[in-house]
Short mmCIF file of N, CA and C in Angstrom, two decimals:
data_model
loop_
_atom_site.label_atom_id
_atom_site.label_comp_id
_atom_site.label_asym_id
_atom_site.label_seq_id
_atom_site.Cartn_x
_atom_site.Cartn_y
_atom_site.Cartn_z
N MET S 20 -89.23 -68.95 47.26
CA MET S 20 -89.36 -68.65 48.68
C MET S 20 -90.80 -68.22 48.93
N ARG S 21 -91.50 -69.07 49.60
CA ARG S 21 -92.94 -68.87 49.80
C ARG S 21 -93.26 -67.54 50.49
N LEU S 22 -92.46 -67.15 51.47
CA LEU S 22 -92.70 -65.90 52.20
C LEU S 22 -92.70 -64.69 51.26
N LEU S 23 -91.74 -64.64 50.35
CA LEU S 23 -91.67 -63.54 49.39
C LEU S 23 -92.83 -63.60 48.40
N GLU S 24 -93.16 -64.78 47.91
CA GLU S 24 -94.29 -64.93 46.99
C GLU S 24 -95.59 -64.44 47.63
N GLU S 25 -95.80 -64.83 48.88
CA GLU S 25 -97.02 -64.40 49.58
C GLU S 25 -97.06 -62.88 49.71
N ARG S 26 -95.92 -62.28 49.98
CA ARG S 26 -95.87 -60.82 50.11
C ARG S 26 -96.16 -60.13 48.78
N ILE S 27 -95.64 -60.68 47.71
CA ILE S 27 -95.91 -60.13 46.37
C ILE S 27 -97.40 -60.19 46.07
N LEU S 28 -98.01 -61.34 46.36
CA LEU S 28 -99.45 -61.49 46.10
C LEU S 28 -100.27 -60.54 46.96
N ARG S 29 -99.85 -60.33 48.19
CA ARG S 29 -100.61 -59.46 49.11
C ARG S 29 -100.40 -57.98 48.81
N ASP S 30 -99.15 -57.56 48.59
CA ASP S 30 -98.84 -56.14 48.53
C ASP S 30 -98.35 -55.64 47.18
N GLY S 31 -98.02 -56.53 46.28
CA GLY S 31 -97.54 -56.11 44.96
C GLY S 31 -98.69 -55.65 44.07
N LYS S 32 -98.37 -54.77 43.14
CA LYS S 32 -99.37 -54.27 42.19
C LYS S 32 -98.81 -54.36 40.78
N VAL S 33 -99.57 -54.96 39.89
CA VAL S 33 -99.16 -55.07 38.50
C VAL S 33 -99.61 -53.81 37.76
N ARG S 34 -98.65 -53.18 37.07
CA ARG S 34 -98.92 -51.97 36.29
C ARG S 34 -98.75 -52.26 34.81
N ASP S 35 -99.22 -51.36 33.98
CA ASP S 35 -99.06 -51.51 32.54
C ASP S 35 -97.58 -51.66 32.18
N GLY S 36 -97.33 -52.38 31.10
CA GLY S 36 -95.97 -52.55 30.64
C GLY S 36 -95.18 -53.59 31.41
N ASN S 37 -95.85 -54.55 32.02
CA ASN S 37 -95.20 -55.61 32.80
C ASN S 37 -94.36 -55.08 33.96
N VAL S 38 -94.85 -54.04 34.59
CA VAL S 38 -94.18 -53.48 35.77
C VAL S 38 -94.85 -54.04 37.01
N LEU S 39 -94.03 -54.57 37.91
CA LEU S 39 -94.52 -55.05 39.20
C LEU S 39 -94.09 -54.05 40.25
N LYS S 40 -95.05 -53.41 40.86
CA LYS S 40 -94.78 -52.37 41.87
C LYS S 40 -94.73 -53.04 43.24
N VAL S 41 -93.53 -53.06 43.82
CA VAL S 41 -93.33 -53.66 45.14
C VAL S 41 -92.57 -52.68 46.04
N ASP S 42 -92.77 -51.40 45.76
CA ASP S 42 -91.99 -50.39 46.48
C ASP S 42 -92.43 -50.21 47.93
N ASN S 43 -93.54 -50.79 48.33
CA ASN S 43 -93.95 -50.66 49.73
C ASN S 43 -93.25 -51.65 50.65
N PHE S 44 -92.47 -52.60 50.09
CA PHE S 44 -91.73 -53.51 50.95
C PHE S 44 -90.35 -53.89 50.43
N LEU S 45 -90.04 -53.59 49.15
CA LEU S 45 -88.79 -54.09 48.58
C LEU S 45 -87.81 -53.00 48.15
N ASN S 46 -88.29 -52.00 47.41
CA ASN S 46 -87.30 -51.10 46.81
C ASN S 46 -87.60 -49.61 46.95
N HIS S 47 -88.41 -49.24 47.91
CA HIS S 47 -88.54 -47.83 48.30
C HIS S 47 -88.66 -47.82 49.83
N GLN S 48 -89.76 -48.32 50.33
CA GLN S 48 -89.86 -48.66 51.75
C GLN S 48 -89.40 -50.12 51.85
N MET S 49 -88.50 -50.39 52.79
CA MET S 49 -87.90 -51.73 52.84
C MET S 49 -88.29 -52.46 54.11
N ASP S 50 -88.76 -53.69 53.95
CA ASP S 50 -89.11 -54.56 55.08
C ASP S 50 -87.86 -55.34 55.48
N ILE S 51 -87.17 -54.86 56.49
CA ILE S 51 -85.89 -55.43 56.89
C ILE S 51 -86.03 -56.84 57.45
N VAL S 52 -87.15 -57.14 58.08
CA VAL S 52 -87.37 -58.51 58.56
C VAL S 52 -87.46 -59.46 57.38
N LEU S 53 -88.19 -59.07 56.34
CA LEU S 53 -88.26 -59.88 55.12
C LEU S 53 -86.88 -60.00 54.50
N PHE S 54 -86.14 -58.90 54.44
CA PHE S 54 -84.78 -58.93 53.88
C PHE S 54 -83.91 -59.92 54.64
N GLY S 55 -84.08 -59.97 55.97
CA GLY S 55 -83.32 -60.92 56.77
C GLY S 55 -83.60 -62.36 56.39
N GLU S 56 -84.86 -62.66 56.14
CA GLU S 56 -85.23 -64.02 55.71
C GLU S 56 -84.68 -64.32 54.32
N MET S 57 -84.72 -63.33 53.44
CA MET S 57 -84.17 -63.51 52.09
C MET S 57 -82.65 -63.73 52.18
N ALA S 58 -81.98 -62.97 53.03
CA ALA S 58 -80.53 -63.12 53.20
C ALA S 58 -80.17 -64.52 53.70
N LYS S 59 -80.96 -65.05 54.63
CA LYS S 59 -80.72 -66.41 55.11
C LYS S 59 -80.85 -67.42 53.98
N GLU S 60 -81.83 -67.20 53.10
CA GLU S 60 -82.01 -68.12 51.98
C GLU S 60 -80.86 -68.01 50.99
N PHE S 61 -80.40 -66.79 50.69
CA PHE S 61 -79.24 -66.63 49.81
C PHE S 61 -78.02 -67.31 50.43
N HIS S 62 -77.87 -67.18 51.74
CA HIS S 62 -76.74 -67.83 52.42
C HIS S 62 -76.86 -69.34 52.31
N ARG S 63 -78.04 -69.87 52.49
CA ARG S 63 -78.24 -71.32 52.36
C ARG S 63 -77.82 -71.78 50.97
N LEU S 64 -78.18 -71.01 49.95
CA LEU S 64 -77.90 -71.39 48.56
C LEU S 64 -76.42 -71.26 48.18
N PHE S 65 -75.73 -70.28 48.76
CA PHE S 65 -74.35 -69.99 48.34
C PHE S 65 -73.31 -70.15 49.44
N GLN S 66 -73.67 -70.78 50.55
CA GLN S 66 -72.77 -70.81 51.70
C GLN S 66 -71.47 -71.57 51.45
N THR S 67 -71.43 -72.47 50.51
CA THR S 67 -70.21 -73.24 50.26
C THR S 67 -69.33 -72.61 49.17
N ASP S 68 -69.70 -71.42 48.68
CA ASP S 68 -68.98 -70.79 47.58
C ASP S 68 -67.89 -69.81 48.02
N ASN S 69 -67.64 -69.71 49.31
CA ASN S 69 -66.56 -68.86 49.83
C ASN S 69 -66.65 -67.42 49.31
N VAL S 70 -67.82 -66.83 49.44
CA VAL S 70 -68.06 -65.47 48.96
C VAL S 70 -67.21 -64.49 49.77
N THR S 71 -66.47 -63.60 49.05
CA THR S 71 -65.67 -62.57 49.71
C THR S 71 -66.22 -61.17 49.50
N LYS S 72 -67.06 -60.99 48.46
CA LYS S 72 -67.67 -59.69 48.19
C LYS S 72 -69.07 -59.91 47.63
N ILE S 73 -69.95 -58.99 47.98
CA ILE S 73 -71.27 -58.96 47.36
C ILE S 73 -71.33 -57.70 46.51
N LEU S 74 -71.80 -57.86 45.29
CA LEU S 74 -71.88 -56.76 44.33
C LEU S 74 -73.34 -56.54 43.96
N THR S 75 -73.74 -55.27 43.92
CA THR S 75 -75.08 -54.90 43.48
C THR S 75 -74.97 -53.62 42.67
N ILE S 76 -76.11 -53.12 42.26
CA ILE S 76 -76.17 -51.90 41.46
C ILE S 76 -77.02 -50.88 42.21
N GLU S 77 -76.64 -49.60 42.13
CA GLU S 77 -77.48 -48.62 42.82
C GLU S 77 -78.79 -48.47 42.06
N ALA S 78 -79.88 -48.27 42.71
CA ALA S 78 -79.99 -48.05 44.13
C ALA S 78 -80.81 -49.16 44.78
N SER S 79 -81.72 -49.76 44.03
CA SER S 79 -82.70 -50.66 44.66
C SER S 79 -82.12 -51.93 45.25
N GLY S 80 -80.99 -52.39 44.77
CA GLY S 80 -80.42 -53.62 45.30
C GLY S 80 -79.61 -53.45 46.56
N ILE S 81 -79.30 -52.21 46.93
CA ILE S 81 -78.37 -51.98 48.04
C ILE S 81 -78.90 -52.51 49.37
N GLY S 82 -80.16 -52.29 49.68
CA GLY S 82 -80.71 -52.76 50.96
C GLY S 82 -80.61 -54.27 51.12
N ILE S 83 -81.05 -55.00 50.12
CA ILE S 83 -81.00 -56.47 50.17
C ILE S 83 -79.54 -56.94 50.25
N ALA S 84 -78.68 -56.30 49.46
CA ALA S 84 -77.27 -56.68 49.44
C ALA S 84 -76.62 -56.48 50.81
N CYS S 85 -76.94 -55.38 51.48
CA CYS S 85 -76.34 -55.10 52.79
C CYS S 85 -76.76 -56.12 53.84
N ILE S 86 -78.03 -56.45 53.87
CA ILE S 86 -78.50 -57.44 54.85
C ILE S 86 -77.90 -58.80 54.53
N THR S 87 -77.79 -59.13 53.24
CA THR S 87 -77.19 -60.41 52.83
C THR S 87 -75.72 -60.44 53.21
N ALA S 88 -75.01 -59.34 53.01
CA ALA S 88 -73.58 -59.29 53.36
C ALA S 88 -73.36 -59.49 54.85
N GLN S 89 -74.31 -59.05 55.65
CA GLN S 89 -74.21 -59.27 57.10
C GLN S 89 -74.16 -60.76 57.41
N VAL S 90 -74.99 -61.52 56.71
CA VAL S 90 -75.04 -62.97 56.93
C VAL S 90 -73.76 -63.64 56.43
N PHE S 91 -73.22 -63.14 55.32
CA PHE S 91 -71.98 -63.70 54.76
C PHE S 91 -70.72 -63.14 55.44
N SER S 92 -70.87 -62.09 56.25
CA SER S 92 -69.74 -61.41 56.89
C SER S 92 -68.70 -60.95 55.88
N CYS S 93 -69.18 -60.22 54.88
CA CYS S 93 -68.29 -59.70 53.85
C CYS S 93 -68.76 -58.31 53.41
N PRO S 94 -67.90 -57.55 52.73
CA PRO S 94 -68.29 -56.22 52.27
C PRO S 94 -69.27 -56.26 51.10
N VAL S 95 -69.96 -55.13 50.92
CA VAL S 95 -70.82 -54.90 49.76
C VAL S 95 -70.17 -53.83 48.89
N ILE S 96 -70.18 -54.06 47.60
CA ILE S 96 -69.79 -53.03 46.64
C ILE S 96 -71.03 -52.73 45.81
N PHE S 97 -71.34 -51.45 45.60
CA PHE S 97 -72.42 -51.18 44.67
C PHE S 97 -71.88 -50.41 43.49
N ALA S 98 -72.27 -50.87 42.31
CA ALA S 98 -71.88 -50.21 41.07
C ALA S 98 -72.65 -48.90 40.98
N LYS S 99 -71.91 -47.82 40.79
CA LYS S 99 -72.53 -46.50 40.68
C LYS S 99 -72.93 -46.24 39.24
N LYS S 100 -73.97 -45.44 39.09
CA LYS S 100 -74.47 -45.12 37.76
C LYS S 100 -73.85 -43.85 37.20
N SER S 101 -73.00 -43.21 37.96
CA SER S 101 -72.28 -42.04 37.44
C SER S 101 -71.01 -41.87 38.26
N LYS S 102 -69.97 -41.38 37.60
CA LYS S 102 -68.71 -41.17 38.28
C LYS S 102 -68.82 -39.90 39.12
N THR S 103 -68.33 -39.98 40.35
CA THR S 103 -68.37 -38.84 41.27
C THR S 103 -66.96 -38.51 41.71
N LYS S 104 -66.82 -37.41 42.41
CA LYS S 104 -65.51 -37.01 42.94
C LYS S 104 -65.01 -38.01 43.98
N ASN S 105 -65.93 -38.80 44.57
CA ASN S 105 -65.54 -39.79 45.56
C ASN S 105 -64.81 -40.98 44.96
N ILE S 106 -64.99 -41.19 43.66
CA ILE S 106 -64.30 -42.29 43.00
C ILE S 106 -63.14 -41.71 42.21
N ALA S 107 -61.95 -41.89 42.74
CA ALA S 107 -60.75 -41.39 42.08
C ALA S 107 -59.97 -42.58 41.53
N GLY S 108 -59.27 -42.36 40.46
CA GLY S 108 -58.43 -43.42 39.91
C GLY S 108 -59.16 -44.30 38.93
N ASP S 109 -58.63 -45.49 38.76
CA ASP S 109 -59.13 -46.42 37.75
C ASP S 109 -60.44 -47.07 38.18
N VAL S 110 -61.29 -47.30 37.20
CA VAL S 110 -62.58 -47.94 37.44
C VAL S 110 -62.84 -49.00 36.37
N TYR S 111 -63.68 -49.95 36.73
CA TYR S 111 -64.25 -50.88 35.76
C TYR S 111 -65.57 -50.27 35.32
N THR S 112 -65.89 -50.34 34.02
CA THR S 112 -67.09 -49.73 33.48
C THR S 112 -67.82 -50.72 32.59
N SER S 113 -69.14 -50.67 32.63
CA SER S 113 -69.98 -51.48 31.74
C SER S 113 -71.24 -50.69 31.41
N SER S 114 -71.74 -50.84 30.20
CA SER S 114 -72.99 -50.17 29.80
C SER S 114 -74.17 -51.08 30.08
N VAL S 115 -75.25 -50.48 30.60
CA VAL S 115 -76.45 -51.23 30.97
C VAL S 115 -77.67 -50.52 30.41
N GLU S 116 -78.56 -51.30 29.81
CA GLU S 116 -79.84 -50.76 29.36
C GLU S 116 -80.88 -51.03 30.43
N SER S 117 -81.57 -50.00 30.87
CA SER S 117 -82.55 -50.14 31.95
C SER S 117 -83.95 -50.36 31.40
N PHE S 118 -84.55 -51.49 31.79
CA PHE S 118 -85.93 -51.78 31.44
C PHE S 118 -86.86 -50.80 32.15
N THR S 119 -86.59 -50.55 33.43
CA THR S 119 -87.45 -49.70 34.24
C THR S 119 -87.42 -48.24 33.81
N HIS S 120 -86.21 -47.75 33.51
CA HIS S 120 -86.06 -46.32 33.21
C HIS S 120 -86.00 -46.02 31.71
N GLY S 121 -85.92 -47.05 30.89
CA GLY S 121 -85.96 -46.85 29.44
C GLY S 121 -84.78 -46.08 28.88
N GLY S 122 -83.58 -46.36 29.34
CA GLY S 122 -82.39 -45.69 28.83
C GLY S 122 -81.16 -46.53 29.07
N THR S 123 -80.03 -46.08 28.54
CA THR S 123 -78.76 -46.77 28.73
C THR S 123 -77.84 -45.88 29.56
N TYR S 124 -77.09 -46.49 30.46
CA TYR S 124 -76.17 -45.75 31.29
C TYR S 124 -74.97 -46.64 31.60
N ASP S 125 -73.87 -46.00 31.99
CA ASP S 125 -72.68 -46.74 32.39
C ASP S 125 -72.72 -46.97 33.89
N ILE S 126 -72.26 -48.15 34.29
CA ILE S 126 -72.08 -48.44 35.70
C ILE S 126 -70.58 -48.56 35.95
N ILE S 127 -70.16 -48.14 37.14
CA ILE S 127 -68.74 -48.15 37.45
C ILE S 127 -68.48 -48.68 38.85
N VAL S 128 -67.32 -49.34 38.99
CA VAL S 128 -66.81 -49.81 40.28
C VAL S 128 -65.33 -49.49 40.30
N SER S 129 -64.87 -48.95 41.40
CA SER S 129 -63.46 -48.65 41.57
C SER S 129 -62.64 -49.94 41.58
N LYS S 130 -61.53 -49.92 40.86
CA LYS S 130 -60.63 -51.08 40.84
C LYS S 130 -60.04 -51.35 42.22
N GLU S 131 -60.11 -50.37 43.08
CA GLU S 131 -59.61 -50.51 44.45
C GLU S 131 -60.39 -51.57 45.23
N TYR S 132 -61.66 -51.77 44.89
CA TYR S 132 -62.52 -52.64 45.70
C TYR S 132 -62.86 -53.99 45.08
N LEU S 133 -62.52 -54.19 43.83
CA LEU S 133 -62.82 -55.46 43.16
C LEU S 133 -61.52 -56.01 42.61
N LYS S 134 -61.05 -57.11 43.19
CA LYS S 134 -59.73 -57.66 42.92
C LYS S 134 -59.83 -59.07 42.32
N PRO S 135 -58.78 -59.52 41.64
CA PRO S 135 -58.80 -60.85 41.04
C PRO S 135 -59.04 -61.98 42.04
N GLU S 136 -58.62 -61.81 43.28
CA GLU S 136 -58.79 -62.88 44.27
C GLU S 136 -60.21 -62.95 44.85
N ASP S 137 -61.07 -61.99 44.51
CA ASP S 137 -62.43 -61.97 45.05
C ASP S 137 -63.32 -63.04 44.45
N ARG S 138 -64.20 -63.55 45.30
CA ARG S 138 -65.26 -64.48 44.89
C ARG S 138 -66.57 -63.73 45.13
N VAL S 139 -67.23 -63.37 44.04
CA VAL S 139 -68.29 -62.38 44.06
C VAL S 139 -69.67 -63.02 43.90
N LEU S 140 -70.58 -62.60 44.78
CA LEU S 140 -71.99 -62.95 44.66
C LEU S 140 -72.74 -61.67 44.32
N ILE S 141 -73.43 -61.66 43.19
CA ILE S 141 -74.25 -60.52 42.81
C ILE S 141 -75.62 -60.68 43.47
N ILE S 142 -76.11 -59.59 44.06
CA ILE S 142 -77.45 -59.58 44.67
C ILE S 142 -78.22 -58.42 44.04
N ASP S 143 -79.46 -58.68 43.61
CA ASP S 143 -80.28 -57.60 43.06
C ASP S 143 -81.75 -57.86 43.36
N ASP S 144 -82.55 -56.80 43.23
CA ASP S 144 -83.97 -56.92 43.54
C ASP S 144 -84.75 -57.57 42.41
N PHE S 145 -84.44 -57.21 41.16
CA PHE S 145 -85.20 -57.73 40.01
C PHE S 145 -84.28 -58.27 38.93
N LEU S 146 -84.77 -59.26 38.20
CA LEU S 146 -84.16 -59.73 36.97
C LEU S 146 -85.28 -59.81 35.93
N ALA S 147 -85.15 -59.02 34.88
CA ALA S 147 -86.15 -59.02 33.80
C ALA S 147 -85.47 -59.48 32.50
N LYS S 148 -84.89 -58.54 31.80
CA LYS S 148 -84.22 -58.88 30.53
C LYS S 148 -82.75 -59.21 30.72
N GLY S 149 -82.23 -58.97 31.92
CA GLY S 149 -80.87 -59.40 32.25
C GLY S 149 -79.77 -58.39 31.99
N ALA S 150 -80.12 -57.17 31.59
CA ALA S 150 -79.09 -56.18 31.26
C ALA S 150 -78.25 -55.79 32.47
N ALA S 151 -78.88 -55.49 33.59
CA ALA S 151 -78.13 -55.09 34.79
C ALA S 151 -77.23 -56.23 35.26
N LEU S 152 -77.78 -57.43 35.30
CA LEU S 152 -77.00 -58.58 35.75
C LEU S 152 -75.85 -58.86 34.79
N GLY S 153 -76.09 -58.73 33.50
CA GLY S 153 -75.02 -58.90 32.52
C GLY S 153 -73.93 -57.86 32.70
N GLY S 154 -74.33 -56.61 32.94
CA GLY S 154 -73.36 -55.54 33.17
C GLY S 154 -72.53 -55.77 34.42
N LEU S 155 -73.19 -56.20 35.50
CA LEU S 155 -72.46 -56.48 36.74
C LEU S 155 -71.49 -57.65 36.56
N SER S 156 -71.91 -58.68 35.84
CA SER S 156 -71.01 -59.82 35.62
C SER S 156 -69.82 -59.42 34.76
N SER S 157 -70.01 -58.46 33.86
CA SER S 157 -68.88 -57.95 33.06
C SER S 157 -67.85 -57.26 33.94
N LEU S 158 -68.31 -56.51 34.95
CA LEU S 158 -67.39 -55.86 35.87
C LEU S 158 -66.54 -56.90 36.62
N VAL S 159 -67.20 -57.98 37.06
CA VAL S 159 -66.49 -59.05 37.76
C VAL S 159 -65.45 -59.69 36.84
N SER S 160 -65.85 -59.95 35.62
CA SER S 160 -64.94 -60.55 34.63
C SER S 160 -63.76 -59.63 34.34
N ASP S 161 -64.04 -58.34 34.14
CA ASP S 161 -62.97 -57.37 33.87
C ASP S 161 -61.96 -57.30 35.01
N ALA S 162 -62.41 -57.53 36.23
CA ALA S 162 -61.53 -57.50 37.39
C ALA S 162 -60.71 -58.78 37.52
N GLY S 163 -61.08 -59.81 36.75
CA GLY S 163 -60.41 -61.10 36.88
C GLY S 163 -60.87 -61.86 38.10
N ALA S 164 -61.96 -61.40 38.73
CA ALA S 164 -62.51 -62.06 39.91
C ALA S 164 -63.38 -63.24 39.48
N THR S 165 -63.81 -64.03 40.46
CA THR S 165 -64.67 -65.19 40.20
C THR S 165 -66.11 -64.84 40.55
N LEU S 166 -67.00 -65.02 39.59
CA LEU S 166 -68.43 -64.85 39.85
C LEU S 166 -68.98 -66.18 40.30
N VAL S 167 -69.42 -66.25 41.58
CA VAL S 167 -69.97 -67.52 42.08
C VAL S 167 -71.44 -67.67 41.70
N GLY S 168 -72.11 -66.55 41.41
CA GLY S 168 -73.50 -66.61 41.00
C GLY S 168 -74.22 -65.31 41.33
N ALA S 169 -75.53 -65.36 41.14
CA ALA S 169 -76.38 -64.20 41.40
C ALA S 169 -77.59 -64.63 42.21
N GLY S 170 -77.89 -63.85 43.22
CA GLY S 170 -79.09 -64.05 44.02
C GLY S 170 -80.06 -62.92 43.70
N ILE S 171 -81.23 -63.28 43.23
CA ILE S 171 -82.23 -62.33 42.76
C ILE S 171 -83.48 -62.47 43.62
N ALA S 172 -84.03 -61.34 44.06
CA ALA S 172 -85.28 -61.40 44.82
C ALA S 172 -86.42 -61.86 43.90
N ILE S 173 -86.69 -61.10 42.82
CA ILE S 173 -87.82 -61.39 41.94
C ILE S 173 -87.34 -61.48 40.50
N GLU S 174 -87.60 -62.59 39.87
CA GLU S 174 -87.27 -62.78 38.46
C GLU S 174 -88.56 -62.82 37.64
N LYS S 175 -88.62 -61.96 36.62
CA LYS S 175 -89.72 -62.02 35.66
C LYS S 175 -89.30 -63.02 34.58
N ALA S 176 -89.57 -64.29 34.84
CA ALA S 176 -89.09 -65.37 33.97
C ALA S 176 -89.63 -65.24 32.55
N PHE S 177 -90.80 -64.64 32.39
CA PHE S 177 -91.41 -64.50 31.07
C PHE S 177 -90.65 -63.50 30.18
N GLN S 178 -89.72 -62.75 30.74
CA GLN S 178 -88.91 -61.82 29.95
C GLN S 178 -87.58 -62.44 29.54
N HIS S 179 -87.28 -63.64 30.01
CA HIS S 179 -86.22 -64.52 29.55
C HIS S 179 -84.78 -64.04 29.74
N GLY S 180 -84.57 -62.97 30.51
CA GLY S 180 -83.20 -62.55 30.80
C GLY S 180 -82.43 -63.62 31.57
N GLY S 181 -83.09 -64.23 32.53
CA GLY S 181 -82.46 -65.29 33.31
C GLY S 181 -82.12 -66.49 32.46
N ASP S 182 -83.02 -66.86 31.55
CA ASP S 182 -82.76 -68.00 30.65
C ASP S 182 -81.51 -67.75 29.82
N SER S 183 -81.40 -66.54 29.28
CA SER S 183 -80.26 -66.20 28.44
C SER S 183 -78.95 -66.28 29.22
N LEU S 184 -78.93 -65.72 30.43
CA LEU S 184 -77.70 -65.73 31.23
C LEU S 184 -77.38 -67.14 31.73
N ARG S 185 -78.39 -67.91 32.09
CA ARG S 185 -78.15 -69.29 32.52
C ARG S 185 -77.57 -70.12 31.38
N SER S 186 -78.04 -69.86 30.16
CA SER S 186 -77.53 -70.63 29.00
C SER S 186 -76.06 -70.34 28.74
N ARG S 187 -75.56 -69.21 29.27
CA ARG S 187 -74.13 -68.87 29.15
C ARG S 187 -73.34 -69.33 30.37
N GLY S 188 -73.98 -70.11 31.25
CA GLY S 188 -73.28 -70.71 32.36
C GLY S 188 -73.36 -69.98 33.69
N MET S 189 -74.14 -68.90 33.77
CA MET S 189 -74.25 -68.17 35.03
C MET S 189 -75.22 -68.89 35.97
N ARG S 190 -74.80 -69.06 37.20
CA ARG S 190 -75.70 -69.62 38.23
C ARG S 190 -76.56 -68.49 38.77
N ILE S 191 -77.87 -68.64 38.65
CA ILE S 191 -78.81 -67.64 39.13
C ILE S 191 -79.81 -68.34 40.04
N GLU S 192 -79.95 -67.82 41.25
CA GLU S 192 -80.92 -68.33 42.21
C GLU S 192 -81.91 -67.21 42.50
N SER S 193 -83.14 -67.37 42.04
CA SER S 193 -84.18 -66.36 42.25
C SER S 193 -85.16 -66.85 43.31
N LEU S 194 -85.48 -65.98 44.25
CA LEU S 194 -86.36 -66.38 45.35
C LEU S 194 -87.82 -66.44 44.95
N ALA S 195 -88.21 -65.64 43.96
CA ALA S 195 -89.58 -65.69 43.42
C ALA S 195 -89.45 -65.55 41.90
N ARG S 196 -89.96 -66.54 41.18
CA ARG S 196 -89.91 -66.51 39.71
C ARG S 196 -91.34 -66.37 39.19
N ILE S 197 -91.56 -65.30 38.44
CA ILE S 197 -92.90 -65.01 37.93
C ILE S 197 -93.05 -65.53 36.51
N LYS S 198 -94.09 -66.32 36.33
CA LYS S 198 -94.39 -66.91 35.03
C LYS S 198 -95.16 -65.94 34.15
N SER S 199 -96.11 -65.21 34.76
CA SER S 199 -96.88 -64.23 34.00
C SER S 199 -97.51 -63.21 34.94
N MET S 200 -97.89 -62.08 34.32
CA MET S 200 -98.60 -61.04 35.06
C MET S 200 -99.78 -60.57 34.21
N GLU S 201 -100.51 -61.51 33.66
CA GLU S 201 -101.63 -61.19 32.78
C GLU S 201 -102.86 -60.79 33.59
N ASN S 202 -103.59 -59.81 33.06
CA ASN S 202 -104.81 -59.32 33.69
C ASN S 202 -104.61 -58.89 35.14
N GLY S 203 -103.42 -58.34 35.42
CA GLY S 203 -103.15 -57.84 36.76
C GLY S 203 -102.90 -58.90 37.81
N LYS S 204 -102.77 -60.16 37.40
CA LYS S 204 -102.56 -61.26 38.34
C LYS S 204 -101.17 -61.85 38.17
N VAL S 205 -100.48 -62.01 39.28
CA VAL S 205 -99.15 -62.61 39.28
C VAL S 205 -99.30 -64.13 39.39
N GLN S 206 -98.65 -64.84 38.45
CA GLN S 206 -98.61 -66.30 38.50
C GLN S 206 -97.14 -66.71 38.60
N PHE S 207 -96.81 -67.51 39.60
CA PHE S 207 -95.43 -67.93 39.83
C PHE S 207 -95.13 -69.23 39.08
N CYS S 208 -93.86 -69.42 38.80
CA CYS S 208 -93.40 -70.67 38.21
C CYS S 208 -93.49 -71.76 39.26
N ASP S 209 -93.77 -72.97 38.81
CA ASP S 209 -93.69 -74.10 39.72
C ASP S 209 -92.22 -74.48 39.79
N ASP S 210 -91.85 -75.61 39.24
CA ASP S 210 -90.43 -75.98 39.20
C ASP S 210 -89.72 -75.31 38.04
N ASP S 211 -90.42 -75.07 36.96
CA ASP S 211 -89.84 -74.37 35.81
C ASP S 211 -90.89 -73.48 35.19
N CYS S 212 -90.48 -72.71 34.22
CA CYS S 212 -91.41 -71.75 33.61
C CYS S 212 -91.69 -72.06 32.16
N ASP S 213 -91.52 -73.28 31.77
CA ASP S 213 -91.79 -73.65 30.35
C ASP S 213 -93.27 -73.81 30.09
#
């Protein structure tokens, strides 16, 4: 998606450790107009998949997921990173290793909101090594629901998480795929990242 790529080039900052800082428009301060355009593109890509639920992980994916759910006219579920008093009863749980935070944590979704009849689209801000996306897909599988695919804002293709999940049959549509971030410069994939 050219609009997102242009915004990354204009406002994104490459930090040490292959970190792309886009918090001024994507995951701290949120550009809702941009999110609306991204949601339209996710809808174009998945409109024939009869999506009944959108699933994301707290916290950075929630904004994009909500705007996307508006276009699909369906609810959003976000996997929580800790059990709270608000979640009573049975839950689906999966362990996720965080590239950004450098630790492992459990994510949970109440069984009340994820059912076998659901057709789930996962939406997230980043895909790097694929741990969060793998954890979310495990929750969908544990529920007996159907995973129609994943819509990702920015994929760091050079970290190969997307390649690994695609090789296992997951449909992943990334709006911006980054080939490299060498010397502080973002280079996008053309048609592929080989």
